[in-house]
PDB file of C-alpha atoms and ligand atoms in Angstrom:
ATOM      1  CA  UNK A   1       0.000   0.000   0.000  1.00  0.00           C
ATOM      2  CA  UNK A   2       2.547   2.529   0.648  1.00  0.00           C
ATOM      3  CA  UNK A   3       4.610   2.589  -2.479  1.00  0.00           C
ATOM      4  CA  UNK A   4       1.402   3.036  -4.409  1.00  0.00           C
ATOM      5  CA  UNK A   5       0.539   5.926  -1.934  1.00  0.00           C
ATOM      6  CA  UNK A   6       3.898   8.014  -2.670  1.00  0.00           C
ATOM      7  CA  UNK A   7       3.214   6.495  -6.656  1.00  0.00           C
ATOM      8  CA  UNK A   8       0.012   8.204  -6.400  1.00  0.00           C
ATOM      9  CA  UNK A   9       0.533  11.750  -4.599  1.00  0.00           C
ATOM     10  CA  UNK A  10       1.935  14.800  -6.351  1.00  0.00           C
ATOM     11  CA  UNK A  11       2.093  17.222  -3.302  1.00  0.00           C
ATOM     12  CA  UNK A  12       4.225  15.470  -0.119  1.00  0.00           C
ATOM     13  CA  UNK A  13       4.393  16.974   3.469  1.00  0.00           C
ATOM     14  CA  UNK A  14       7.045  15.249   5.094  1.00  0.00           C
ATOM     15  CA  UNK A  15       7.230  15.854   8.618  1.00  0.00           C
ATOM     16  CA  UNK A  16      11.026  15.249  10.183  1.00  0.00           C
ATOM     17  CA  UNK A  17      10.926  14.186  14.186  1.00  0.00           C
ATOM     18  CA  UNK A  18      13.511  15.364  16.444  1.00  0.00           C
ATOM     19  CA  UNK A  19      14.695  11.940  17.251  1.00  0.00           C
ATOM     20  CA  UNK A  20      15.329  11.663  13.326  1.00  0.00           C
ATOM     21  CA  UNK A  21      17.638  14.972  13.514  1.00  0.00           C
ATOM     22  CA  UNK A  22      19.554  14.358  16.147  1.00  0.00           C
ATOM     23  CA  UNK A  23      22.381  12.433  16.332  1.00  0.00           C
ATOM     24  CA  UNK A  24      23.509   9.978  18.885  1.00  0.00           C
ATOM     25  CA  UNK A  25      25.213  12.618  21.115  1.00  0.00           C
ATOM     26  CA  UNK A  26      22.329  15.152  20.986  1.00  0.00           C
ATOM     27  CA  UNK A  27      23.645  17.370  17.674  1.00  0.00           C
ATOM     28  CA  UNK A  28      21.837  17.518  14.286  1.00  0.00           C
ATOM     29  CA  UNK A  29      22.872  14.741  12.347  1.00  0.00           C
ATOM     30  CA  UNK A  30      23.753  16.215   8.981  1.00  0.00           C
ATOM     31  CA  UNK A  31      24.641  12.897   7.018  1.00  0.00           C
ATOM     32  CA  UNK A  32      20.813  12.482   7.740  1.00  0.00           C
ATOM     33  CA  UNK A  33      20.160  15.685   6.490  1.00  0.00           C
ATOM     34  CA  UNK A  34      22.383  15.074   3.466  1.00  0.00           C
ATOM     35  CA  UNK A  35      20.952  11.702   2.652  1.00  0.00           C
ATOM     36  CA  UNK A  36      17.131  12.932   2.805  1.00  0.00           C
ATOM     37  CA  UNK A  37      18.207  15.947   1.085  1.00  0.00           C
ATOM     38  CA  UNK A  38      19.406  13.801  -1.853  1.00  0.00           C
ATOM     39  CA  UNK A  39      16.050  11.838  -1.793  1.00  0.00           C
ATOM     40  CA  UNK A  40      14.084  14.894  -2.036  1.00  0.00           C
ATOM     41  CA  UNK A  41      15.810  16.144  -4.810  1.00  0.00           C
ATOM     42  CA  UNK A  42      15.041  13.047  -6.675  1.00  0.00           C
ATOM     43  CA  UNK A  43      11.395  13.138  -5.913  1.00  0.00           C
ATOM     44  CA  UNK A  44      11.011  16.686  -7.239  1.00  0.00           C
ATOM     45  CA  UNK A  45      12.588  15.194 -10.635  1.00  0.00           C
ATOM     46  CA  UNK A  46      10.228  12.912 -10.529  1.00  0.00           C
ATOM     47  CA  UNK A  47       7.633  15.720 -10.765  1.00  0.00           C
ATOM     48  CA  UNK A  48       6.934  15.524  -7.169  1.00  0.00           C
ATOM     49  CA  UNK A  49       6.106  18.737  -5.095  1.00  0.00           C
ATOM     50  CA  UNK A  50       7.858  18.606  -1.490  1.00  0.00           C
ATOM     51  CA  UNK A  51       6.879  20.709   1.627  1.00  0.00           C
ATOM     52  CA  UNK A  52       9.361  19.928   5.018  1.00  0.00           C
ATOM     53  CA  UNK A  53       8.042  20.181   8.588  1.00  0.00           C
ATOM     54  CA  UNK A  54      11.133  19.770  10.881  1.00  0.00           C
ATOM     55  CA  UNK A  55      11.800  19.995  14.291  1.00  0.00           C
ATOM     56  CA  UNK A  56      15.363  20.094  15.914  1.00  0.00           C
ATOM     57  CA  UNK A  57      15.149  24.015  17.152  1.00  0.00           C
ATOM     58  CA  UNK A  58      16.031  23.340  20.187  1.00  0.00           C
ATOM     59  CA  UNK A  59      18.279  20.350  19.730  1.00  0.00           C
ATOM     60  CA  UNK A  60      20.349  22.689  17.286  1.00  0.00           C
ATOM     61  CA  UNK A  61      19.910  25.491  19.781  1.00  0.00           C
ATOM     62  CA  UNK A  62      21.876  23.159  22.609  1.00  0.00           C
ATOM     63  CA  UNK A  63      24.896  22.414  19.950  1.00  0.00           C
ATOM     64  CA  UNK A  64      25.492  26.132  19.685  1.00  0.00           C
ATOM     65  CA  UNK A  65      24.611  26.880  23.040  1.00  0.00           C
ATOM     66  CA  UNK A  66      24.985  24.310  25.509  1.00  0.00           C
ATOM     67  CA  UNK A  67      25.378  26.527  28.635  1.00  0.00           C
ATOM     68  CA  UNK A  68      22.016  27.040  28.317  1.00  0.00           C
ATOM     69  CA  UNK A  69      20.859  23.298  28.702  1.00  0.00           C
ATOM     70  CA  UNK A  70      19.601  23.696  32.024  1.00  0.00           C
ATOM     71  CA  UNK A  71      18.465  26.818  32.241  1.00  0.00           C
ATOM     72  CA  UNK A  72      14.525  26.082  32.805  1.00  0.00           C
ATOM     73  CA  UNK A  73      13.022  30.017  32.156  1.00  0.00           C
ATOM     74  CA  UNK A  74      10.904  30.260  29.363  1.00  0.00           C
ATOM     75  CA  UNK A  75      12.410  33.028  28.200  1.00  0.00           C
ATOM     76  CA  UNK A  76      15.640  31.246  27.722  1.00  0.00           C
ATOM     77  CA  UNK A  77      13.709  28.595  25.972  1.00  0.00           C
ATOM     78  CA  UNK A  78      12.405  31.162  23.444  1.00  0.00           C
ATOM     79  CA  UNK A  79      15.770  32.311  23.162  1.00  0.00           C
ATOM     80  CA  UNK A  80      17.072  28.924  22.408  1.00  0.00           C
ATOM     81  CA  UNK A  81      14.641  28.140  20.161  1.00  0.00           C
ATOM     82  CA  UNK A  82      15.553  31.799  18.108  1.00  0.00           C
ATOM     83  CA  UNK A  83      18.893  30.522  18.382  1.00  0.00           C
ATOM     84  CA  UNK A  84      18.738  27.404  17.368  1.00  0.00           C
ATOM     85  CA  UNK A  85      16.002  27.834  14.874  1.00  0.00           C
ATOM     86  CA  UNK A  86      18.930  29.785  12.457  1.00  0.00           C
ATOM     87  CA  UNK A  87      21.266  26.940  13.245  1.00  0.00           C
ATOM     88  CA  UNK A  88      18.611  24.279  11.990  1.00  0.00           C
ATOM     89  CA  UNK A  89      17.831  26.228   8.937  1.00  0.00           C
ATOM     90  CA  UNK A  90      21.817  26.545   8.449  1.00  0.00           C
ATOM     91  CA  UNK A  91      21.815  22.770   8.462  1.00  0.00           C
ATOM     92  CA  UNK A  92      18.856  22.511   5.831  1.00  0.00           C
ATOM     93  CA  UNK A  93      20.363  25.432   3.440  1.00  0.00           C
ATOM     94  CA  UNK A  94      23.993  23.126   3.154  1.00  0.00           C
ATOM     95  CA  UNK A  95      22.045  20.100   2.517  1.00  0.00           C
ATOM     96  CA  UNK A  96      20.176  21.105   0.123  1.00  0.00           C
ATOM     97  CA  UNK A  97      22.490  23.467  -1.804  1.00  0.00           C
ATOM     98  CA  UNK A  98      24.085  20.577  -3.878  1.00  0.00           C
ATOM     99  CA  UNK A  99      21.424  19.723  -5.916  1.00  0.00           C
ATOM    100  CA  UNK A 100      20.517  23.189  -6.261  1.00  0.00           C
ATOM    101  CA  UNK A 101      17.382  23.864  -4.424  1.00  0.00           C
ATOM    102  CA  UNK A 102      16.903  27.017  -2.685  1.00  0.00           C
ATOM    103  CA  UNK A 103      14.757  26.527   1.081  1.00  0.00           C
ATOM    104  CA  UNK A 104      12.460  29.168   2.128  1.00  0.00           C
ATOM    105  CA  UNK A 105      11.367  29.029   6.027  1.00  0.00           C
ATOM    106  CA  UNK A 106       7.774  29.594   7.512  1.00  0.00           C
ATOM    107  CA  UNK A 107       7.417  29.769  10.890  1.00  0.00           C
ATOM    108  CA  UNK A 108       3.623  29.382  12.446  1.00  0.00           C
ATOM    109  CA  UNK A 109       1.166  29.257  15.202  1.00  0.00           C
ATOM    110  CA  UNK A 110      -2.028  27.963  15.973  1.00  0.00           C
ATOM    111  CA  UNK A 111      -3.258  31.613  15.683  1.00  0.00           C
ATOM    112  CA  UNK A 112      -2.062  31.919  12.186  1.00  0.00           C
ATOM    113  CA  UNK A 113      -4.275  28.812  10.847  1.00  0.00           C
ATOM    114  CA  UNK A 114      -7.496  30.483  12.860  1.00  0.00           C
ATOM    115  CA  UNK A 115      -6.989  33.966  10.628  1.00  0.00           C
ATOM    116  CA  UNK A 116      -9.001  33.901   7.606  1.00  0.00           C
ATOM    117  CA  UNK A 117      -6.581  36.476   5.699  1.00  0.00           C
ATOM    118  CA  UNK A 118      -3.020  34.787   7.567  1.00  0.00           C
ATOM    119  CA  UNK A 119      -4.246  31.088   5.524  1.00  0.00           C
ATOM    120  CA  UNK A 120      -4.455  33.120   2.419  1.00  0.00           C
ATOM    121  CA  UNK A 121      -1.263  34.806   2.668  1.00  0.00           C
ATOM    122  CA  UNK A 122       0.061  31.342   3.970  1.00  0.00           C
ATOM    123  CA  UNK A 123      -1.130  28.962   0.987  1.00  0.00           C
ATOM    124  CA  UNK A 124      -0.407  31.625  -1.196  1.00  0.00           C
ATOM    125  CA  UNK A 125       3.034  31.719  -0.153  1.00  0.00           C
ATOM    126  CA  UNK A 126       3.379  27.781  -0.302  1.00  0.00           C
ATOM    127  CA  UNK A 127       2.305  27.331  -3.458  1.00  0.00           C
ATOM    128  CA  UNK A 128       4.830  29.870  -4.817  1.00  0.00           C
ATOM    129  CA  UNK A 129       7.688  28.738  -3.632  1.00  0.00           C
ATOM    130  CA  UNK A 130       6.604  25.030  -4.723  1.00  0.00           C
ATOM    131  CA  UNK A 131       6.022  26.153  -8.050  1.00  0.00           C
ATOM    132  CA  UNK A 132       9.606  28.013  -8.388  1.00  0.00           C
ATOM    133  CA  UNK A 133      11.335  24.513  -6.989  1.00  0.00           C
ATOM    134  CA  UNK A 134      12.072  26.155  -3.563  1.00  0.00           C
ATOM    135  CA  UNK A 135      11.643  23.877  -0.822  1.00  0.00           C
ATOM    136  CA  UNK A 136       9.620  25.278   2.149  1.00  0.00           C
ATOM    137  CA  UNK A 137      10.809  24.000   5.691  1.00  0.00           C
ATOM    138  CA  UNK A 138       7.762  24.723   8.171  1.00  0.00           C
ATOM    139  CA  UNK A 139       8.132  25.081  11.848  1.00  0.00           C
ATOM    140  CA  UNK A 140       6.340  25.976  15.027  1.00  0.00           C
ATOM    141  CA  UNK A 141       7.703  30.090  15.694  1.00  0.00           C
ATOM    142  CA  UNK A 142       8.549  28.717  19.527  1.00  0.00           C
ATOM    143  CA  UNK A 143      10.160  32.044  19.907  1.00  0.00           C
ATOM    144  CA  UNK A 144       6.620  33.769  20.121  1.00  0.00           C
ATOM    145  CA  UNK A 145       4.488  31.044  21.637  1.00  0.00           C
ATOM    146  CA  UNK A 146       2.793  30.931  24.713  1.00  0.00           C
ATOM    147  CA  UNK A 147       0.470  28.458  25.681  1.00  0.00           C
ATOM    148  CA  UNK A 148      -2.706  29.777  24.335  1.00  0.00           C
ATOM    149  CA  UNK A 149      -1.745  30.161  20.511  1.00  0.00           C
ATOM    150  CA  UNK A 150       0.430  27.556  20.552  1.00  0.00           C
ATOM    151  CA  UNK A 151       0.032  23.800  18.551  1.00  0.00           C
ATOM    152  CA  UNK A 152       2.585  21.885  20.821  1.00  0.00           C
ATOM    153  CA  UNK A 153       3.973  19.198  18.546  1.00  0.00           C
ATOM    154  CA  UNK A 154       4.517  19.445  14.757  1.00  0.00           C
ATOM    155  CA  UNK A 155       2.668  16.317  13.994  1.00  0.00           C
ATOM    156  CA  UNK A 156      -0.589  18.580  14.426  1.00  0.00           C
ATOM    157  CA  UNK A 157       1.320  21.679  12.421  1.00  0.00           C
ATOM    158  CA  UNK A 158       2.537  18.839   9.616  1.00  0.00           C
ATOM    159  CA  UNK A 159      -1.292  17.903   9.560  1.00  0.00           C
ATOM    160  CA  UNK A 160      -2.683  21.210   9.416  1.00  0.00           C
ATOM    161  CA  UNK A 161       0.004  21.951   6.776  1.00  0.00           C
ATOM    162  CA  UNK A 162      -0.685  19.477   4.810  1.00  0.00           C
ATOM    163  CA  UNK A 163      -4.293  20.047   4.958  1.00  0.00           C
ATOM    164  CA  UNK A 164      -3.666  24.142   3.964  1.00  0.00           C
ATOM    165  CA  UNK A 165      -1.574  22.855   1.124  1.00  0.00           C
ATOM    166  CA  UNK A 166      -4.166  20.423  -0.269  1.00  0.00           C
ATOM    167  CA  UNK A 167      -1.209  17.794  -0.449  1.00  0.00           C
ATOM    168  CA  UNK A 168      -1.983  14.505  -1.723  1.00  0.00           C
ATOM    169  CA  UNK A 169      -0.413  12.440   1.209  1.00  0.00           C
ATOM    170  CA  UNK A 170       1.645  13.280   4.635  1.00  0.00           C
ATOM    171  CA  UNK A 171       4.543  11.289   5.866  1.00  0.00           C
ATOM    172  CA  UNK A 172       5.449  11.641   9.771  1.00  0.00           C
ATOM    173  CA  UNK A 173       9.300  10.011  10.109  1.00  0.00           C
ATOM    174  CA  UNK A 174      10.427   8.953  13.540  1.00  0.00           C
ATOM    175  CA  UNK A 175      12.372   7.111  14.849  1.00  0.00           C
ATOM    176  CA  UNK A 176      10.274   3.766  15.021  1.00  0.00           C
ATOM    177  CA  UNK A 177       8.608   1.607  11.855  1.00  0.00           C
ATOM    178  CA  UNK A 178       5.046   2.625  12.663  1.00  0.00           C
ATOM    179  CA  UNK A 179       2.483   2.645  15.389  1.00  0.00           C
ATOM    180  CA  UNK A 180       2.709  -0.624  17.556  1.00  0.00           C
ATOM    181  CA  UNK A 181       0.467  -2.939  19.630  1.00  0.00           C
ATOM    182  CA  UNK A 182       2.842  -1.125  22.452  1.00  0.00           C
ATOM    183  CA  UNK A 183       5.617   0.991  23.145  1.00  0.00           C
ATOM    184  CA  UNK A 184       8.304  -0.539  20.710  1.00  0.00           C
ATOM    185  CA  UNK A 185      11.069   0.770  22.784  1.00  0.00           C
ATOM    186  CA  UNK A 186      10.053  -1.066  25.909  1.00  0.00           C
ATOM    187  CA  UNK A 187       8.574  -4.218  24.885  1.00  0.00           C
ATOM    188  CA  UNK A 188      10.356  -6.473  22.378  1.00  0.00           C
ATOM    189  CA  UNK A 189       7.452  -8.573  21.136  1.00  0.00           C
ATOM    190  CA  UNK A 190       5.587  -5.242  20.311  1.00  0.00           C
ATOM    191  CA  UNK A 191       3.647  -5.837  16.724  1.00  0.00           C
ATOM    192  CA  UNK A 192       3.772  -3.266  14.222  1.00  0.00           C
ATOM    193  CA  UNK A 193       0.470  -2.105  12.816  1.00  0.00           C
ATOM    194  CA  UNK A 194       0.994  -1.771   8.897  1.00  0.00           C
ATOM    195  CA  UNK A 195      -2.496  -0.496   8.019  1.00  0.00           C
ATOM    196  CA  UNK A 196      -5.210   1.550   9.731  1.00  0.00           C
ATOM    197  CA  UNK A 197      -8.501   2.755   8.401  1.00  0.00           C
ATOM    198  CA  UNK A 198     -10.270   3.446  12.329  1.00  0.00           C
ATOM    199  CA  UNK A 199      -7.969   5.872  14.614  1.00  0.00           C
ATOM    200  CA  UNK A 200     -10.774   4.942  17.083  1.00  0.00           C
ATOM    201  CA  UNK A 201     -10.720   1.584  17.065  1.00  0.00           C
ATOM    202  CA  UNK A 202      -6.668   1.730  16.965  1.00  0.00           C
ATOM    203  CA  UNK A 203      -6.568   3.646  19.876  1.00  0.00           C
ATOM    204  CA  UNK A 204      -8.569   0.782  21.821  1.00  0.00           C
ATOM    205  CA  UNK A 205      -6.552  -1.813  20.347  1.00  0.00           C
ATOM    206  CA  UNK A 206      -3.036  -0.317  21.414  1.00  0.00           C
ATOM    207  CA  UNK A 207      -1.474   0.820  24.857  1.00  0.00           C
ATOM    208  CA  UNK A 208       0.681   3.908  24.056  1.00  0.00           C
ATOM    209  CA  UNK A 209       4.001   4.181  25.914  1.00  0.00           C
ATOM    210  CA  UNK A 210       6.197   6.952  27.103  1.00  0.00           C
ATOM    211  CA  UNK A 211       7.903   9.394  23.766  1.00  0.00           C
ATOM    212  CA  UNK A 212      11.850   9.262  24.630  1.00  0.00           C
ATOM    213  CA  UNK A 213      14.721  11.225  23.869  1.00  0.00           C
ATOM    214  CA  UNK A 214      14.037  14.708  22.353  1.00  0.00           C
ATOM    215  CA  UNK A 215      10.775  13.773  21.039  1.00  0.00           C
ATOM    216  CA  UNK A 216       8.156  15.788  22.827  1.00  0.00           C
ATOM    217  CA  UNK A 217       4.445  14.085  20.939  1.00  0.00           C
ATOM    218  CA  UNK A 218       5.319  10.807  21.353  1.00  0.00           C
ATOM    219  CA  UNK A 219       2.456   8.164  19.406  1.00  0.00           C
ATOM    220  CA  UNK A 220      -0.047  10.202  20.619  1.00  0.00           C
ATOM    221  CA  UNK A 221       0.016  13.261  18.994  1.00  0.00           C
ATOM    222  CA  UNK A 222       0.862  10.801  15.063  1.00  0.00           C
ATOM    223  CA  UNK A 223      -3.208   9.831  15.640  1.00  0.00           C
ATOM    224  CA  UNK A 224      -4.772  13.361  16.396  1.00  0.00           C
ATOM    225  CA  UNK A 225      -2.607  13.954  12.981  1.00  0.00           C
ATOM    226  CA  UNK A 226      -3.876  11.008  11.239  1.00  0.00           C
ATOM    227  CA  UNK A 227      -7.543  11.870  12.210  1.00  0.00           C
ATOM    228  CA  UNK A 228      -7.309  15.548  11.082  1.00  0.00           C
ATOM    229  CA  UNK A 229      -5.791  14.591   7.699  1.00  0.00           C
ATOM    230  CA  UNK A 230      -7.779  11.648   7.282  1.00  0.00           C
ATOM    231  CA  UNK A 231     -10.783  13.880   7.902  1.00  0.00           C
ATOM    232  CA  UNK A 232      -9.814  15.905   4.464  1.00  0.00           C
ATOM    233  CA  UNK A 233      -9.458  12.878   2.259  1.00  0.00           C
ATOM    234  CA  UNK A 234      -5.783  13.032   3.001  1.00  0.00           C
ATOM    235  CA  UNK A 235      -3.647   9.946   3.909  1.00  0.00           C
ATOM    236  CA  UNK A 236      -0.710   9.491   5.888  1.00  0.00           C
ATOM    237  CA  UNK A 237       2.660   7.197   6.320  1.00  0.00           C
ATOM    238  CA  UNK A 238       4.726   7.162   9.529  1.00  0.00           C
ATOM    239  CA  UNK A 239       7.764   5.445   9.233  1.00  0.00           C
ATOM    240  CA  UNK A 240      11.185   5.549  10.392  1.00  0.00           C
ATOM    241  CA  UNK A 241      12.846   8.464   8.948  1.00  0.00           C
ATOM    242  CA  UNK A 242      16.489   7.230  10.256  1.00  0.00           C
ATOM    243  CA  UNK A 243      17.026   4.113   8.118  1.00  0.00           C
ATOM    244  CA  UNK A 244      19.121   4.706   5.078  1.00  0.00           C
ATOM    245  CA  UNK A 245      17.281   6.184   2.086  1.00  0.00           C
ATOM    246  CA  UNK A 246      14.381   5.842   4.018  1.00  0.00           C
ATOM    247  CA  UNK A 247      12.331   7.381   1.418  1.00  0.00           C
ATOM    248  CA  UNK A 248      13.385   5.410  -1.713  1.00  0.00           C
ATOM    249  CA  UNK A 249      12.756   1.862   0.492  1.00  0.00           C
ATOM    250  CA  UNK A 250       9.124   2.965   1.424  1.00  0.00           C
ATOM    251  CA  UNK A 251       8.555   3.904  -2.189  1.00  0.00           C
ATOM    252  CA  UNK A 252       9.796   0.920  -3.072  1.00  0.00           C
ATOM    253  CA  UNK A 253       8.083  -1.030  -0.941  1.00  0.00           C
ATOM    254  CA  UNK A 254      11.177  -2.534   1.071  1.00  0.00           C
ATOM    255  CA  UNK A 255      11.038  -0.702   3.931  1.00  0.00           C
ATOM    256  CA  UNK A 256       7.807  -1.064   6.376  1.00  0.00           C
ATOM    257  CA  UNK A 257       5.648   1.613   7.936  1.00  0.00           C
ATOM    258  CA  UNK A 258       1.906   2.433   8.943  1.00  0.00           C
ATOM    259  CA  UNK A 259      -0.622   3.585   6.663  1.00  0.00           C
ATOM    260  CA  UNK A 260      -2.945   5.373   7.781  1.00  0.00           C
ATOM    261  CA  UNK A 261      -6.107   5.163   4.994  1.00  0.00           C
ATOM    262  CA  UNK A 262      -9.310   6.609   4.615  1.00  0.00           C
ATOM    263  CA  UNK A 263     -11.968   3.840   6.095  1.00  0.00           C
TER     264      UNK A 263
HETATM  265  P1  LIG B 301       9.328  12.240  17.051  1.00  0.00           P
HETATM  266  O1  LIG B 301      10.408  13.057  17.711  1.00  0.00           O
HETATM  267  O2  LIG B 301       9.836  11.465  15.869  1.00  0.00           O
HETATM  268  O3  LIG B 301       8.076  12.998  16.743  1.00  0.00           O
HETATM  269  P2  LIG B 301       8.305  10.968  19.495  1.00  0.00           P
HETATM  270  O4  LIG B 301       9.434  10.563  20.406  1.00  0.00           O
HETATM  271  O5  LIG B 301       7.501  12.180  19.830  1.00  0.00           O
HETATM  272  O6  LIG B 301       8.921  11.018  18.022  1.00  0.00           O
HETATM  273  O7  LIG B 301       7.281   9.738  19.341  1.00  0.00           O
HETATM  274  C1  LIG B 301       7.702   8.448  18.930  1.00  0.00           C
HETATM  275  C2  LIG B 301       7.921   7.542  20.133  1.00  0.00           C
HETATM  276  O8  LIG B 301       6.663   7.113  20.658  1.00  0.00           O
HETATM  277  C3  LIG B 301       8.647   6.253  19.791  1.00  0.00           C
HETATM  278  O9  LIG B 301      10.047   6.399  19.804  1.00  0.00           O
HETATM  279  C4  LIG B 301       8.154   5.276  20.868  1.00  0.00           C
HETATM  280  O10 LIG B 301       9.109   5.119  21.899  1.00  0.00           O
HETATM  281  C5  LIG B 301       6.913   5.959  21.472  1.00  0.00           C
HETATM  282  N1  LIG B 301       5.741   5.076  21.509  1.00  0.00           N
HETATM  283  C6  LIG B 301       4.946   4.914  22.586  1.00  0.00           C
HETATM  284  N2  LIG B 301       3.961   4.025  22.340  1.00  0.00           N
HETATM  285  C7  LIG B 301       4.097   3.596  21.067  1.00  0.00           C
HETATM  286  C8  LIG B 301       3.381   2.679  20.226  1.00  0.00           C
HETATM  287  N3  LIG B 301       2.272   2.009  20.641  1.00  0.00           N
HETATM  288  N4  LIG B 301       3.814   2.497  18.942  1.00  0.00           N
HETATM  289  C9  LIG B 301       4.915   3.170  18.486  1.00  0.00           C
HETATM  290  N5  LIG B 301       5.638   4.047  19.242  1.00  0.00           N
HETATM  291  C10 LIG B 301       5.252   4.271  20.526  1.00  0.00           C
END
């Protein structure tokens, strides 16, 4: 099912985790960056329209300034994220520079997707950087966030991308194959779930674990995304993002995932 689903779609929101970004010792991990990078590159020769959620503000944030790490103020968190946030988009803008794509960055908040006029501007502004090859790289603008107008996780801001965009399918990478009968990462026998057509029904069906690392939606979060997408006609893959040419092996159909599938 999911090779035909990437076959299929034109316009792909592709939502990079933290867990994916970061390396083992807590920095961005730019061979991943390269290596996806590459992929997408290929995809848009294919005739294939690419829009990026990532992550990894913070995580990039830490690498630059890591004598903020325990500082717990909000304010330094905005200012981590501000920091961090040019770092990340750094990381992006080398990656992509070799195949000669240009990245353009939008950062959001739950406000802007409630504002009539902001969607406008916003899907106005998506669809022309698509349509001059540029890459956009979406992300939650942490910096100016306070609880009330903020999303919390960008599986909902991939989903509510994706659904602004009219793309044709979203893919959520982490840093596990798919949703699970439970938490992967603390029970061995856990059974991956390749196909879902009732969130509802899923949910009843699985026991969701803690999220680890620098992840901060864990499973969770991946439904409400599915359901909102799902809602619009719009289907959605998670998969592991970290595997090597992640991608190309889902489109080819040898690497697993979840699909998540209108019922
Ligand atoms: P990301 O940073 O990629 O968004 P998160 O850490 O927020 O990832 O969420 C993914 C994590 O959710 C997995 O690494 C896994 O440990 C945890 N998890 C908990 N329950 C489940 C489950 N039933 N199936 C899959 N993953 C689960």
């Amino acid at each position: 099912m999911i090779p035909q689903l990437i076959e299929q779609a034109r316009k792909i929101v592709i939502k990079v985790g933290s867990n994916t970004l970061a390396d083992a010792t807590g920095h961005i991990n730019h061979r991943f960056l390269e290596d996806f990078a590459s992929q997408v590159a290929e995809l848009q020769k294919k005739g294939k329209q690419v829009v990026l959620v990532s992550s990894g503000a913070r995580i990039a944030g830490l690498s630059a300034m890591d004598k903020w790490a325990r500082k717990r103020d909000i304010h330094y968190k905005q200012a981590l994220c501000a920091v961090g946030q040019v770092e990340l988009m750094q990381a992006w803008r080398n990656a992509f520079a070799p195949h000669g794509i240009h990245i353009g960055q939008l950062l959001l908040t739950a406000d802007d997707f409630r504002d009539d006029l902001r969607t406008l501007n916003m899907r106005n502004t998506l669809f022309t950087l698509v349509d001059e090859g540029v890459i956009p790289i979406i992300n939650e603008n942490d910096s100016v966030c306070v609880d009330e107008i903020k999303i919390g996780d960008n599986d909902n801001l991939a989903a509510l991308s994706a659904i602004l965009w009219s793309a044709d399918l979203l893919i959520l990478f982490s840093d596990i194959d798919g949703v699970y009968d439970k938490n992967p990462k603390e029970h061995q026998d856990a059974q991956l779930i390749t196909e879902v057509r009732n969130i509802q029904q899923l949910r009843d069906r699985i026991s969701i674990g803690e999220t680890n690392g620098f992840g901060t939606g864990g499973i969770g979060t991946k439904l409400e995304a599915a359901e909102k997408v799902l809602h619009y006609g719009i289907p959605m893959i998670l998969a592991h993002g970290g595997k090597p040419r992640a991608l190309e092996q889902l489109a080819a159909g040898t690497q697993q995932g979840t699909a998540f599938l209108a019922g």
